[in-house]
Amino acid sequence: MSLTKAPPQTSSPRRDAKPEQSDRMVAENRLGRRLVAPALLLMLLVTAFPMLRALYLSLFQYSLTAPDDREFIGLSNYLTALSDPLFWKTTLNTVFIMIVTVGVELVIGFAFAMVMHRVIFARGLIRTSILIPYGIITVVSGFAWQFAFSNNNGFVNSWLPFVDETFNWFDGYSSSIAAIMISEIWKTTPFMSLLLLAGLAQVSEDMIEAAKVDGATWLQRLTKVILPNMRAAIMVAVLFRALDAYRIFDNIFVMTAGAYNTESISFLTYRQVIEQFQLGIGSALSVLLFLSVLVVAFVIVKLFRVDLAAARQES
Amino acid sequence: MLKNKIGLTVGIAFVLAWCLLPIAWIVSLSFKSQESITVGNPGFLPADGTGAGWTNYHDVLADEQFRRAIINSIGICLIATALSVILATLAAYAIARLEFKGKKFVLTTALVIAMFPVVSLVGPLFDLWRTIGIYDTWIGLIIPYMSFTLPLAIWTLSAFFREIPWEMEQAAQVDGATSWQAFRKVIVPLAAPGVFTAAILTFFFAWNDFVFGISLTSTENARPIPAALSFFVGADPFNRPASLLAAGAVVATIPIIAIVLIFQRKIVAGLTSGAVKG
């Protein structure tokens, strides 16, 4: 290909034929915008518009069971939500789930990535298997784990030596939340490990070899060479998974339906809007949920100093 | 050296057990009989005399609501995938190939939407869909599915398109091909695998959705399979029919497993390029 002339593309010199080039740029600009417009419009239609609508509805006392009594009440819904201990309880619970699951996933996912990186003979088998939890419907994995932990027809109790056969996991906060988190971790660790594997592939083998020659131990190679060099990949994986974990809903819905304070902030919002038809306070919760996701994203980006643009231009 | 090998083997065994154990469990559960489950039949495999053969599968497939849900899911997800991939291809082509203002905006918007808390949209959409009359219809789910799969498809595809040596198109033209020929014979075959990967990931995403499925439908008109499974109660509403549900879950999982088995390589490439390279 190197023999053919470079196409008169964006990279070609623009000096000599200015008017023609700028025409071309105008046309390119227009074409580009036309091509992205349908996708952009659709995305905004389903996110920006409902979000603005939620912002509007959140200022009303509005219940679908009595739609005619809709009444403007300003920020009262927000005050109600923010002064309700339930809101804080669910938020704390969500943050707790997020921190624990992402932390555990990071460790196990990294171990998985190391295995996948090294493995030669069973590569296809492993990669196929790792996609199964990723692809499976969360509701199905929720059921699988719920039944697994059940003392009526599960197997977990008989496999765990320190647990009584009749122990009911879904009869209290800590064991229920543990079951929920295990289900969540099972399902999403593979995704984490695939992201980390891609990061691992970008660490140069030469550097690891050099460290080996210099007498670095395995632990030193890991902490001084491998991990620092895949920092960007780790941060992207953590950011993605944390925001995903913060939205946790399916597993809780299936496994406990929010019993024993296992509700997440998503679940609380859903309950207000869809089950109780309280669109006013529900919309306020929707807005708060959205804002808290922004806060989480902001904190992670600041905490890890993620530079998404830089992380994404590595290739 | 030997120590390394043992470690690796243990690692492989652990990864495989991790991935496959819950699947094996739900399959095993689906072959246990209803009666034995209600009485209480703990343990991984069906105990002697508590196997049910294919009864649960027969019952599930004979269930009208379940069949409808499968059809809904397949139809809705396929349509959403096709439309989403078409729009994403246009957008990704523009992003990878053209210089235009607003490119960054599109990518940022896509990223933000990918991280959006779905539940916070459900209320307003629920209200709006009822007003304009697409609540509990296929189209009422296709639109949200599209908007949520677009970011993923756009990121994956634009990463993929960026790697295509576009000069080859010009080279073909220099060699005497018309621009349409050059595009069709050179670029389309190069782009096809990427588009296909994006389609698979999009389909996964849509097939997996739960929040929209339970919030924007109320009957078997449009209720997709994850929602139908969660509302499945069976004859005795106080006793969840675990083995029947397990059979339903297996049926709903088969399409995913089939896709994974066939397209494993492409999926891994697509997932990692979209998320890490971008």
Coordinates of C-alpha atoms in Angstrom, one line a residue:
Chain A
M1 CA 0.0 0.0 0.0
S2 CA 2.9 2.3 0.6
L3 CA 3.4 2.7 -3.1
T4 CA 0.1 4.2 -3.9
K5 CA -0.4 7.9 -3.3
A6 CA -1.8 9.0 0.0
P7 CA -5.5 9.8 -0.3
P8 CA -6.3 13.6 -0.4
Q9 CA -7.6 13.1 3.2
T10 CA -7.5 15.2 6.3
S11 CA -3.8 14.5 6.7
S12 CA -2.8 16.0 3.3
P13 CA -1.3 19.5 3.2
R14 CA -4.0 22.1 3.2
R15 CA -1.8 25.1 2.3
D16 CA -1.7 25.0 -1.5
A17 CA -5.4 24.6 -2.2
K18 CA -7.1 26.5 0.5
P19 CA -10.5 27.3 -0.9
E20 CA -11.0 23.8 -2.2
Q21 CA -9.9 22.3 1.0
S22 CA -12.1 24.4 3.2
D23 CA -15.0 23.4 0.9
R24 CA -14.0 19.9 1.5
M25 CA -13.9 20.5 5.3
V26 CA -17.3 22.1 5.3
A27 CA -18.7 19.1 3.4
E28 CA -16.9 16.7 5.7
N29 CA -18.3 18.6 8.7
R30 CA -21.8 18.4 7.4
L31 CA -21.5 14.7 6.4
G32 CA -20.1 13.8 9.8
R33 CA -22.9 15.5 11.7
R34 CA -25.5 14.0 9.5
L35 CA -24.1 10.5 10.1
V36 CA -24.0 10.9 13.9
A37 CA -27.3 12.7 14.2
P38 CA -29.7 9.7 14.2
A39 CA -27.8 7.9 16.9
L40 CA -27.3 11.0 19.0
L41 CA -30.9 12.1 18.7
L42 CA -32.1 8.7 19.8
M43 CA -29.8 8.6 22.8
L44 CA -30.9 12.0 23.9
L45 CA -34.5 11.2 23.4
V46 CA -34.4 8.4 25.8
T47 CA -32.1 9.9 28.4
A48 CA -32.0 13.7 28.3
F49 CA -35.7 14.2 27.7
P50 CA -36.9 11.8 30.5
M51 CA -34.3 13.3 32.9
L52 CA -35.6 16.8 32.2
R53 CA -39.1 15.5 32.6
A54 CA -38.1 13.9 35.9
L55 CA -36.7 17.2 37.0
Y56 CA -40.0 18.9 36.2
L57 CA -42.2 16.2 37.8
S58 CA -40.1 16.1 40.9
L59 CA -41.5 19.6 41.8
F60 CA -45.0 18.2 42.1
Q61 CA -47.1 16.3 44.5
Y62 CA -48.1 13.8 41.8
S63 CA -49.5 10.3 42.2
L64 CA -50.8 8.2 39.3
T65 CA -53.5 6.9 41.6
A66 CA -54.9 10.4 41.9
P67 CA -53.6 12.2 38.8
D68 CA -56.0 15.1 39.1
D69 CA -54.6 16.2 42.5
R70 CA -51.3 17.1 41.0
E71 CA -50.0 20.1 42.8
F72 CA -46.8 22.2 42.6
I73 CA -44.9 21.9 45.8
G74 CA -41.4 23.1 44.9
L75 CA -38.5 21.3 46.5
S76 CA -40.6 19.5 49.1
N77 CA -40.1 16.1 47.5
Y78 CA -36.4 16.5 47.8
L79 CA -36.7 17.6 51.4
T80 CA -38.9 14.6 52.1
A81 CA -36.4 12.2 50.5
L82 CA -33.3 13.7 52.0
S83 CA -34.8 13.7 55.5
D84 CA -36.0 10.2 55.3
P85 CA -33.6 7.7 57.0
L86 CA -34.7 5.1 54.4
F87 CA -33.1 7.1 51.6
W88 CA -29.8 7.2 53.5
K89 CA -30.0 3.6 54.4
T90 CA -30.4 2.5 50.8
T91 CA -27.7 4.8 49.7
L92 CA -25.3 3.5 52.3
N93 CA -26.2 0.0 51.4
T94 CA -25.6 0.7 47.7
V95 CA -22.2 2.2 48.4
F96 CA -21.3 -0.7 50.6
I97 CA -22.3 -3.2 47.9
M98 CA -20.3 -1.2 45.3
I99 CA -17.1 -1.1 47.4
V100 CA -17.1 -4.7 48.4
T101 CA -18.1 -6.2 45.1
V102 CA -15.7 -4.0 43.1
G103 CA -12.9 -4.7 45.5
V104 CA -13.3 -8.4 45.5
E105 CA -13.8 -8.4 41.7
L106 CA -10.6 -6.5 41.2
V107 CA -8.6 -9.1 43.1
I108 CA -10.2 -12.2 41.6
G109 CA -10.5 -10.6 38.2
F110 CA -6.8 -9.9 38.2
A111 CA -6.0 -13.5 39.2
F112 CA -8.3 -14.7 36.3
A113 CA -6.5 -12.3 33.9
M114 CA -3.1 -13.7 35.0
V115 CA -4.3 -17.2 34.4
M116 CA -5.8 -16.3 31.0
H117 CA -2.7 -14.4 30.0
R118 CA -0.4 -17.4 30.8
V119 CA -2.5 -20.2 29.6
I120 CA -1.7 -21.6 26.2
F121 CA -3.3 -25.0 25.7
A122 CA -6.8 -24.4 26.9
R123 CA -7.1 -20.8 25.8
G124 CA -10.3 -21.2 23.7
L125 CA -12.1 -23.2 26.4
I126 CA -11.2 -20.7 29.1
R127 CA -12.2 -17.7 27.1
T128 CA -15.5 -19.3 26.1
S129 CA -16.3 -20.2 29.7
I130 CA -15.5 -16.8 31.0
L131 CA -18.0 -15.2 28.7
I132 CA -20.8 -17.4 30.0
P133 CA -21.4 -15.5 33.3
Y134 CA -21.0 -12.3 31.3
G135 CA -23.7 -13.3 28.9
I136 CA -26.2 -14.8 31.2
I137 CA -29.3 -12.9 32.2
T138 CA -28.7 -11.4 35.7
V139 CA -32.2 -12.6 36.7
V140 CA -31.2 -16.1 35.9
S141 CA -28.0 -15.9 37.9
G142 CA -30.0 -14.3 40.7
F143 CA -32.3 -17.3 40.7
A144 CA -29.5 -19.8 40.5
W145 CA -27.8 -18.3 43.5
Q146 CA -31.0 -17.8 45.4
F147 CA -31.8 -21.5 45.0
A148 CA -28.2 -22.4 45.8
F149 CA -28.4 -20.6 49.1
S150 CA -31.9 -21.9 49.9
N151 CA -32.0 -24.2 52.9
N152 CA -34.9 -26.0 51.3
N153 CA -33.4 -27.1 48.0
G154 CA -29.9 -25.5 47.8
F155 CA -26.5 -27.0 48.0
V156 CA -24.4 -24.3 49.6
N157 CA -25.3 -25.2 53.2
S158 CA -24.2 -28.8 52.7
W159 CA -20.9 -27.7 51.0
L160 CA -19.9 -25.2 53.7
P161 CA -18.6 -27.1 56.7
F162 CA -19.1 -24.2 59.1
V163 CA -22.8 -23.6 58.2
D164 CA -25.7 -25.5 59.7
E165 CA -27.8 -27.5 57.2
T166 CA -30.9 -25.6 58.2
F167 CA -29.4 -22.1 58.1
N168 CA -31.6 -19.7 56.3
W169 CA -29.5 -17.2 54.4
F170 CA -32.5 -15.0 53.5
D171 CA -33.5 -14.4 57.1
G172 CA -31.4 -11.4 58.1
Y173 CA -29.4 -8.5 56.6
S174 CA -25.8 -9.8 56.6
S175 CA -26.4 -13.2 55.1
S176 CA -28.9 -11.9 52.5
I177 CA -26.6 -9.2 51.4
A178 CA -23.7 -11.6 51.3
A179 CA -25.7 -13.9 49.0
I180 CA -26.7 -10.9 46.8
M181 CA -23.0 -9.8 46.5
I182 CA -21.8 -13.3 45.7
S183 CA -24.3 -13.4 42.9
E184 CA -23.2 -10.0 41.6
I185 CA -19.5 -10.9 41.9
W186 CA -20.0 -14.2 40.1
K187 CA -21.6 -12.5 37.2
T188 CA -19.4 -9.5 36.7
T189 CA -15.9 -10.7 37.6
P190 CA -15.4 -12.1 34.1
F191 CA -16.0 -8.7 32.6
M192 CA -13.5 -7.2 34.9
S193 CA -11.0 -9.9 34.1
L194 CA -11.3 -9.3 30.4
L195 CA -10.7 -5.6 30.8
L196 CA -7.7 -6.4 33.0
L197 CA -6.5 -9.0 30.5
A198 CA -6.4 -6.4 27.8
G199 CA -4.4 -4.1 30.1
L200 CA -2.0 -7.0 31.0
A201 CA -1.4 -7.6 27.3
Q202 CA -0.1 -4.0 27.0
V203 CA 2.6 -4.5 29.6
S204 CA 5.8 -5.2 27.7
E205 CA 7.3 -8.7 28.3
D206 CA 10.8 -7.2 27.9
M207 CA 10.4 -5.1 31.0
I208 CA 9.2 -8.1 33.0
E209 CA 12.2 -10.1 31.7
A210 CA 14.6 -7.3 32.5
A211 CA 13.2 -7.1 36.1
K212 CA 13.6 -10.8 36.3
V213 CA 17.2 -10.6 35.2
D214 CA 17.9 -7.9 37.7
G215 CA 16.7 -10.3 40.4
A216 CA 13.3 -8.9 41.2
T217 CA 11.0 -11.3 43.1
W218 CA 7.6 -12.2 41.7
L219 CA 6.0 -9.8 44.1
Q220 CA 8.4 -7.0 43.2
R221 CA 7.7 -7.6 39.5
L222 CA 4.0 -7.5 40.1
T223 CA 4.0 -4.3 42.2
K224 CA 6.8 -2.4 40.6
V225 CA 6.5 -3.4 36.9
I226 CA 3.1 -5.0 36.0
L227 CA 0.6 -3.0 38.1
P228 CA 2.0 0.5 37.5
N229 CA 2.1 -0.2 33.7
M230 CA -1.5 -1.2 33.6
R231 CA -2.8 1.5 35.8
A232 CA -5.0 3.0 33.1
A233 CA -6.7 -0.3 32.4
I234 CA -7.3 -0.9 36.1
M235 CA -8.8 2.5 36.5
V236 CA -11.1 2.2 33.6
A237 CA -12.2 -1.3 34.8
V238 CA -12.9 0.1 38.3
L239 CA -14.8 3.1 37.0
F240 CA -17.0 1.0 34.7
R241 CA -17.7 -1.6 37.3
A242 CA -18.3 0.8 40.2
L243 CA -20.9 2.8 38.2
D244 CA -22.5 -0.5 37.1
A245 CA -22.5 -1.8 40.7
Y246 CA -24.0 1.4 41.9
R247 CA -27.1 0.7 39.8
I248 CA -27.6 -2.8 41.3
F249 CA -31.2 -3.8 40.9
D250 CA -31.9 -7.2 39.3
N251 CA -30.2 -9.4 41.9
I252 CA -31.9 -7.6 44.8
F253 CA -35.3 -7.8 43.1
V254 CA -35.0 -11.5 42.5
M255 CA -33.2 -12.7 45.6
T256 CA -34.7 -10.7 48.4
A257 CA -37.1 -8.2 46.9
G258 CA -35.6 -5.7 49.2
A259 CA -36.3 -7.6 52.4
Y260 CA -34.2 -7.0 55.5
N261 CA -32.9 -3.6 54.4
T262 CA -31.2 -5.1 51.4
E263 CA -32.8 -2.4 49.2
S264 CA -30.5 -0.4 46.9
I265 CA -31.2 3.2 45.9
S266 CA -32.3 2.0 42.4
F267 CA -34.7 -0.4 44.1
L268 CA -36.2 2.3 46.3
T269 CA -36.7 4.5 43.2
Y270 CA -38.3 1.7 41.3
R271 CA -40.6 0.9 44.2
Q272 CA -41.8 4.5 44.5
V273 CA -42.4 5.0 40.8
I274 CA -43.6 1.7 39.4
E275 CA -45.1 -0.1 42.3
Q276 CA -46.6 2.8 44.2
F277 CA -47.2 5.2 41.3
Q278 CA -45.7 8.1 43.3
L279 CA -44.3 9.9 40.3
G280 CA -43.6 13.1 42.2
I281 CA -41.4 11.7 44.9
G282 CA -40.2 9.0 42.6
S283 CA -39.0 11.6 40.1
A284 CA -37.1 13.4 42.9
L285 CA -35.5 10.1 43.8
S286 CA -34.6 9.5 40.1
V287 CA -32.9 12.9 40.0
L288 CA -31.1 12.1 43.3
L289 CA -30.0 8.7 42.0
F290 CA -28.6 10.4 38.8
L291 CA -26.8 13.0 40.9
S292 CA -25.3 10.4 43.2
V293 CA -24.0 8.4 40.2
L294 CA -22.4 11.6 39.0
V295 CA -20.8 12.1 42.5
V296 CA -19.6 8.5 42.5
A297 CA -18.1 9.0 39.0
F298 CA -16.5 12.3 40.1
V299 CA -15.0 10.8 43.3
I300 CA -13.5 7.8 41.4
V301 CA -12.1 10.0 38.7
K302 CA -10.5 12.3 41.3
L303 CA -9.4 9.5 43.5
F304 CA -7.6 7.6 40.8
R305 CA -6.9 10.6 38.7
V306 CA -8.3 8.7 35.7
D307 CA -7.5 10.4 32.5
L308 CA -10.1 8.6 30.3
A309 CA -8.8 10.3 27.1
A310 CA -5.3 9.2 27.8
A311 CA -6.3 5.7 28.8
R312 CA -8.3 5.3 25.6
Q313 CA -5.6 6.5 23.2
E314 CA -3.0 4.0 24.3
S315 CA -3.6 1.8 21.3
Chain B
M1 CA 9.0 -24.6 36.3
L2 CA 6.9 -27.5 37.6
K3 CA 5.6 -25.3 40.4
N4 CA 4.5 -22.8 37.8
K5 CA 2.6 -25.5 35.9
I6 CA 0.8 -26.7 38.9
G7 CA -0.2 -23.2 39.8
L8 CA -1.5 -22.6 36.4
T9 CA -3.5 -25.8 36.3
V10 CA -5.1 -25.0 39.7
G11 CA -5.8 -21.5 38.3
I12 CA -7.5 -22.9 35.2
A13 CA -9.5 -25.4 37.2
F14 CA -10.6 -22.5 39.5
V15 CA -11.7 -20.3 36.6
L16 CA -13.6 -23.1 34.9
A17 CA -15.4 -24.1 38.2
W18 CA -16.2 -20.4 38.8
C19 CA -17.8 -20.0 35.4
L20 CA -19.5 -23.3 35.0
L21 CA -20.6 -24.3 38.5
P22 CA -23.8 -22.2 38.7
I23 CA -24.7 -23.3 35.2
A24 CA -24.3 -26.9 36.1
W25 CA -26.4 -26.2 39.3
I26 CA -29.3 -24.7 37.5
V27 CA -29.3 -27.5 34.9
S28 CA -29.3 -30.0 37.7
L29 CA -32.1 -28.2 39.5
S30 CA -34.2 -28.2 36.3
F31 CA -34.1 -32.0 36.3
K32 CA -35.4 -32.4 39.8
S33 CA -39.0 -33.1 40.3
Q34 CA -41.5 -30.5 41.6
E35 CA -42.6 -32.7 44.5
S36 CA -39.1 -33.4 45.8
I37 CA -38.3 -29.6 45.7
T38 CA -41.4 -28.6 47.6
V39 CA -40.7 -31.2 50.3
G40 CA -37.1 -30.1 50.4
N41 CA -34.3 -31.7 48.4
P42 CA -31.0 -30.1 49.2
G43 CA -27.9 -31.2 47.4
F44 CA -26.3 -30.5 44.1
L45 CA -27.5 -33.4 42.1
P46 CA -31.0 -34.9 42.1
A47 CA -31.1 -37.6 44.8
D48 CA -32.3 -41.1 43.9
G49 CA -35.8 -41.1 42.7
T50 CA -36.2 -37.3 42.6
G51 CA -35.2 -36.8 39.0
A52 CA -37.9 -35.5 36.7
G53 CA -36.5 -36.2 33.3
W54 CA -37.7 -33.7 30.8
T55 CA -41.0 -33.0 32.6
N56 CA -40.1 -29.5 33.7
Y57 CA -39.0 -28.6 30.2
H58 CA -42.3 -29.9 28.8
D59 CA -44.2 -27.9 31.3
V60 CA -42.3 -24.7 30.6
L61 CA -42.6 -25.0 26.9
A62 CA -46.3 -25.8 27.2
D63 CA -46.8 -22.5 29.1
E64 CA -48.3 -19.9 26.8
Q65 CA -46.9 -16.9 28.7
F66 CA -43.5 -18.3 28.6
R67 CA -43.6 -19.0 24.9
R68 CA -44.9 -15.5 24.3
A69 CA -42.0 -14.1 26.4
I70 CA -39.4 -16.0 24.4
I71 CA -40.9 -14.7 21.1
N72 CA -41.1 -11.2 22.5
S73 CA -37.5 -11.3 23.6
I74 CA -36.2 -12.7 20.4
G75 CA -38.2 -10.2 18.3
I76 CA -37.5 -7.1 20.3
C77 CA -33.8 -7.9 20.8
L78 CA -33.2 -8.7 17.1
I79 CA -35.0 -5.5 15.9
A80 CA -33.3 -3.3 18.5
T81 CA -29.9 -4.9 17.6
A82 CA -30.4 -4.4 13.9
L83 CA -31.5 -0.8 14.2
S84 CA -28.9 0.1 16.8
V85 CA -26.1 -1.4 14.8
I86 CA -27.1 0.5 11.7
L87 CA -27.2 3.8 13.5
A88 CA -24.0 3.0 15.3
T89 CA -22.2 2.1 12.1
L90 CA -23.1 5.4 10.6
A91 CA -21.9 7.3 13.6
A92 CA -18.8 5.2 14.1
Y93 CA -17.8 5.6 10.5
A94 CA -18.1 9.4 10.9
I95 CA -16.1 9.3 14.1
A96 CA -13.3 7.2 12.8
R97 CA -13.1 8.7 9.3
L98 CA -14.3 12.3 9.3
E99 CA -13.2 15.5 11.0
F100 CA -16.2 17.3 12.2
K101 CA -17.2 19.5 15.1
G102 CA -19.1 17.8 17.9
K103 CA -17.3 14.5 17.5
K104 CA -16.1 14.7 21.1
F105 CA -19.6 15.6 22.2
V106 CA -21.0 12.4 20.7
L107 CA -18.4 10.2 22.3
T108 CA -18.8 11.9 25.7
T109 CA -22.6 11.6 25.5
A110 CA -22.3 7.9 24.6
L111 CA -20.0 7.4 27.6
V112 CA -22.4 9.2 30.0
I113 CA -25.4 7.3 28.8
A114 CA -23.6 4.0 29.2
M115 CA -23.2 4.9 32.9
F116 CA -26.7 6.2 33.3
P117 CA -28.7 4.8 36.2
V118 CA -31.5 3.1 34.2
V119 CA -34.0 3.2 37.0
S120 CA -34.0 6.9 37.1
L121 CA -35.4 7.0 33.5
V122 CA -38.1 4.5 34.1
G123 CA -40.6 6.8 35.8
P124 CA -40.7 9.5 33.2
L125 CA -40.7 6.9 30.4
F126 CA -43.5 5.0 32.0
D127 CA -45.6 8.2 32.1
L128 CA -44.6 9.3 28.6
W129 CA -45.1 5.9 27.0
R130 CA -48.6 5.6 28.4
T131 CA -49.5 9.1 27.2
I132 CA -48.4 8.4 23.6
G133 CA -49.7 4.8 23.7
I134 CA -46.6 2.7 23.3
Y135 CA -46.6 1.3 26.8
D136 CA -46.6 -2.5 26.8
T137 CA -45.7 -2.7 23.1
W138 CA -42.6 -3.9 21.3
I139 CA -41.7 -0.5 20.0
G140 CA -41.9 0.8 23.6
L141 CA -39.0 -1.5 24.5
I142 CA -37.1 -1.3 21.3
I143 CA -36.5 2.4 21.7
P144 CA -35.0 2.3 25.2
Y145 CA -33.0 -0.8 24.2
M146 CA -31.6 1.0 21.2
S147 CA -30.6 4.0 23.2
F148 CA -28.8 1.8 25.7
T149 CA -27.0 -0.3 23.3
L150 CA -25.9 2.5 21.0
P151 CA -23.1 3.7 23.3
L152 CA -21.6 0.3 23.5
A153 CA -22.0 -0.2 19.7
I154 CA -20.6 3.2 18.9
W155 CA -17.5 2.8 21.1
T156 CA -16.8 -0.8 19.8
L157 CA -17.3 0.1 16.2
S158 CA -15.3 3.3 16.2
A159 CA -12.4 1.5 17.9
F160 CA -12.7 -1.1 15.2
F161 CA -13.1 1.3 12.3
R162 CA -10.0 3.2 13.4
E163 CA -7.9 0.2 12.7
I164 CA -9.1 -0.3 9.1
P165 CA -6.5 0.8 6.6
W166 CA -8.8 3.2 4.7
E167 CA -6.1 3.9 2.1
M168 CA -6.8 0.6 0.6
E169 CA -10.1 2.0 -0.7
Q170 CA -8.1 4.7 -2.7
A171 CA -5.6 2.1 -3.8
A172 CA -8.4 0.1 -5.3
Q173 CA -9.7 3.1 -7.1
V174 CA -6.3 3.8 -8.4
D175 CA -6.3 0.3 -9.7
G176 CA -9.5 1.1 -11.6
A177 CA -12.4 0.3 -9.3
T178 CA -15.2 2.8 -9.0
S179 CA -15.7 4.3 -5.6
W180 CA -18.7 2.1 -4.9
Q181 CA -16.8 -1.0 -6.0
A182 CA -13.9 0.0 -3.9
F183 CA -16.1 0.6 -0.9
R184 CA -18.1 -2.7 -1.4
K185 CA -15.1 -4.9 -2.2
V186 CA -12.5 -3.5 0.1
I187 CA -14.1 -1.7 3.1
V188 CA -17.2 -3.8 3.6
P189 CA -15.3 -7.1 4.1
L190 CA -12.9 -5.4 6.4
A191 CA -15.6 -3.7 8.5
A192 CA -18.0 -6.7 8.6
P193 CA -16.4 -8.5 11.5
G194 CA -16.5 -5.4 13.6
V195 CA -20.1 -4.7 12.8
F196 CA -20.9 -8.3 13.6
T197 CA -19.1 -8.1 17.0
A198 CA -21.0 -5.0 17.9
A199 CA -24.3 -6.8 17.0
I200 CA -23.5 -9.7 19.3
L201 CA -22.7 -7.4 22.2
T202 CA -25.8 -5.3 21.5
F203 CA -27.9 -8.4 21.5
F204 CA -26.4 -9.6 24.9
F205 CA -27.2 -6.2 26.4
A206 CA -30.8 -6.2 25.2
W207 CA -31.4 -9.8 26.1
N208 CA -30.2 -9.1 29.6
D209 CA -32.3 -6.1 30.3
F210 CA -34.6 -6.3 33.3
V211 CA -35.5 -2.9 34.5
F212 CA -37.2 -1.7 31.3
G213 CA -38.7 -5.2 30.8
I214 CA -40.6 -5.1 34.1
S215 CA -41.4 -1.4 34.1
L216 CA -42.6 -0.7 30.6
T217 CA -44.7 -3.8 30.1
S218 CA -47.8 -5.1 31.9
T219 CA -49.0 -8.1 29.9
E220 CA -47.6 -10.8 27.7
N221 CA -47.9 -8.4 24.8
A222 CA -44.3 -7.4 25.1
R223 CA -43.0 -8.8 28.3
P224 CA -39.5 -10.1 27.6
I225 CA -38.1 -13.3 29.1
P226 CA -36.2 -11.9 32.1
A227 CA -39.3 -10.1 33.3
A228 CA -41.5 -13.1 32.6
L229 CA -39.1 -15.4 34.6
S230 CA -39.3 -13.1 37.6
F231 CA -43.1 -13.0 37.5
F232 CA -43.4 -16.7 37.0
V233 CA -45.3 -18.2 39.9
G234 CA -46.7 -21.5 38.8
A235 CA -49.6 -23.3 40.5
D236 CA -48.8 -22.5 44.1
P237 CA -48.0 -18.8 44.6
F238 CA -46.6 -19.4 48.0
N239 CA -44.0 -21.9 46.8
R240 CA -41.9 -20.8 44.0
P241 CA -41.6 -23.6 41.5
A242 CA -37.8 -23.8 41.7
S243 CA -37.3 -26.6 39.3
L244 CA -39.8 -25.3 36.7
L245 CA -38.1 -21.8 37.0
A246 CA -34.8 -23.5 36.5
A247 CA -36.0 -25.1 33.4
G248 CA -37.2 -21.8 32.1
A249 CA -33.9 -20.2 33.0
V250 CA -32.0 -22.8 31.1
V251 CA -34.2 -22.3 28.0
A252 CA -33.6 -18.5 28.2
T253 CA -29.9 -19.1 28.6
I254 CA -29.5 -21.4 25.6
P255 CA -29.4 -18.7 23.0
I256 CA -26.7 -16.8 24.9
I257 CA -24.6 -19.9 25.4
A258 CA -24.9 -20.8 21.7
I259 CA -23.8 -17.3 20.7
V260 CA -20.9 -17.5 23.1
L261 CA -19.8 -20.9 21.9
I262 CA -19.9 -19.8 18.3
F263 CA -18.5 -16.3 18.4
Q264 CA -16.1 -16.4 21.4
R265 CA -13.1 -14.9 19.7
K266 CA -15.0 -12.0 18.3
I267 CA -16.8 -11.2 21.6
V268 CA -13.6 -11.0 23.5
A269 CA -12.0 -8.7 20.9
G270 CA -15.0 -6.5 20.8
L271 CA -15.4 -6.2 24.5
T272 CA -11.9 -5.3 25.2
S273 CA -11.4 -3.0 22.2
G274 CA -14.5 -1.0 23.0
A275 CA -13.8 -0.7 26.7
V276 CA -10.1 -0.3 26.8
K277 CA -8.8 1.0 23.5
G278 CA -11.9 3.0 22.5

